[in-house]
C-alpha positions as CSV (number, residue, x, y, z in Angstrom):
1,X,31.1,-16.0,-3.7
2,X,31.4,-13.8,-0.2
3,X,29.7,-15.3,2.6
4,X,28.1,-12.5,3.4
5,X,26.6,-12.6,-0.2
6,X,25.8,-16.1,-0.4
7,X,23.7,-15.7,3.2
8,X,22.1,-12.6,2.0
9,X,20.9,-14.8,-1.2
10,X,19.9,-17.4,0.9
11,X,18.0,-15.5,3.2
12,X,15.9,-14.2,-0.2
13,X,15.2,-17.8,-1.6
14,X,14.1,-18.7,1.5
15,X,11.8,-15.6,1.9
16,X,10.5,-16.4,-2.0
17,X,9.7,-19.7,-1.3
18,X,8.1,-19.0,1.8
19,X,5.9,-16.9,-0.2
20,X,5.2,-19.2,-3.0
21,X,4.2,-21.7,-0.7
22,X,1.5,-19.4,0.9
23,X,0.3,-19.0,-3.2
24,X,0.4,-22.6,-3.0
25,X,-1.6,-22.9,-0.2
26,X,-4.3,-20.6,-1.7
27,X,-3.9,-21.8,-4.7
28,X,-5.3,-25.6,-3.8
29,X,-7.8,-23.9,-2.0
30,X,-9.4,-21.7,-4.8
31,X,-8.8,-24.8,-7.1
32,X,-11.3,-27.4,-4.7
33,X,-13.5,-23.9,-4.6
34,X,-13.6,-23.6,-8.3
35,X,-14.7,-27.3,-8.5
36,X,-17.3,-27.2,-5.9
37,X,-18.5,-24.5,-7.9
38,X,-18.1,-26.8,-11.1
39,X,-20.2,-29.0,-10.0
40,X,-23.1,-26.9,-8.4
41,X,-23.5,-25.3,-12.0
42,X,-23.3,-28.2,-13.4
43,X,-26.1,-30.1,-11.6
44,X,-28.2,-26.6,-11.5
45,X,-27.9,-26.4,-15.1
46,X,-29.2,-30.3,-14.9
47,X,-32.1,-29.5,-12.9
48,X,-32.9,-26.9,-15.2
49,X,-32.8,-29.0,-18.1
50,X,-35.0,-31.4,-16.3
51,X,-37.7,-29.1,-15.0
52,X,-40.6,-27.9,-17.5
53,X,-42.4,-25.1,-15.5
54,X,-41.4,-21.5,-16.5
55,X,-41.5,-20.5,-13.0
56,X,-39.4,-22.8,-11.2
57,X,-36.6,-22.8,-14.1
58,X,-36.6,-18.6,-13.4
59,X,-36.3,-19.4,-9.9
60,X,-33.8,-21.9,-10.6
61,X,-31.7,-19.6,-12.5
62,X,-32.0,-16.5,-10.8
63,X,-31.6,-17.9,-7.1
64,X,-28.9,-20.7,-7.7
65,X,-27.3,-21.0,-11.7
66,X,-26.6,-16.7,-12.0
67,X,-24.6,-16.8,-8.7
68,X,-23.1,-20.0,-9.2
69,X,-21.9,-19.6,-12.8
70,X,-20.3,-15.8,-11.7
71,X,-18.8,-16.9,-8.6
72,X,-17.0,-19.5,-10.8
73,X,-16.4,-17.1,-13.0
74,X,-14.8,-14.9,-10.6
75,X,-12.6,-18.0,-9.0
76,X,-11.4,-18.6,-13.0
77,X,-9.8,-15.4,-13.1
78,X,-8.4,-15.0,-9.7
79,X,-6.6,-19.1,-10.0
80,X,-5.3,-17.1,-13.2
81,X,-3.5,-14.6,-11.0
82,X,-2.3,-16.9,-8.4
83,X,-0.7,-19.1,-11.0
84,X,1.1,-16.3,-12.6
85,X,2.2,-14.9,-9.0
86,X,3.5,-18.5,-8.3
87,X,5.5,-18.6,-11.6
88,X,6.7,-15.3,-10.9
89,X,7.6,-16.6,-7.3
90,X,9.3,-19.6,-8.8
91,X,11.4,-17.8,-11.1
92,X,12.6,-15.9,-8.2
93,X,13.7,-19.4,-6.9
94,X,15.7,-20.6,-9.9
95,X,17.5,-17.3,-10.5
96,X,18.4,-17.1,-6.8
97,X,19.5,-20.6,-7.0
98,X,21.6,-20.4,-10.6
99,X,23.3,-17.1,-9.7
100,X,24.1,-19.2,-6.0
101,X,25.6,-22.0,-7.8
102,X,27.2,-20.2,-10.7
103,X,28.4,-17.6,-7.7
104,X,30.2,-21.2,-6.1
105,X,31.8,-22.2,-9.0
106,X,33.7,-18.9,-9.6
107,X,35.0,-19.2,-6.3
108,X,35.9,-22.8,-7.3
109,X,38.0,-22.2,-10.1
């Protein structure tokens, strides 16, 4: 494989994993979000449970378990897309690296 080639390959992988690191990075974050969010539902949905007054259940619900529930909901779907961008990103990587290697042993033989 041509220098030039090989550099310019390089230069990509480098520039893919660059960017799948940043998904990464987000990635962990939304993950420890989706968690706390986990476990706020879950203890609402405790304290709900435990409570018997109409009022303060309705309270409960609309003030803490509706927003907590979506926004988990919301983090679901969005760690979704980051783990399919990151696949994606990876499989940049690999290709980049298998056509670099195959690319040396051409030259090899």
């Amino acid at each position: 494989m041509e220098t030039n080639v090989k550099d310019a390959l390089t230069e990509w992988k480098e520039e893919m994993l660059k960017q799948k690191i940043e998904l990464d990075e987000e990635y962990e974050r939304v993950k420890n979000e989706l968690q706390i969010y986990s476990y706020k539902s879950g203890i609402t949905k405790q304290v709900i449970q435990s409570t018997i007054n109409d009022e303060i259940i309705e309270t409960i619900k609309t003030t803490y378990q509706i927003p907590f529930v979506e926004k988990y909901d919301e983090l679901k779907q969005y760690i979704r897309i980051l783990d399919e961008k990151r696949k994606v990103f990876q499989m940049f990587v690999d290709k980049i690296e298998k056509v670099s290697e195959s690319g040396e042993n051409d030259s090899v033989k």
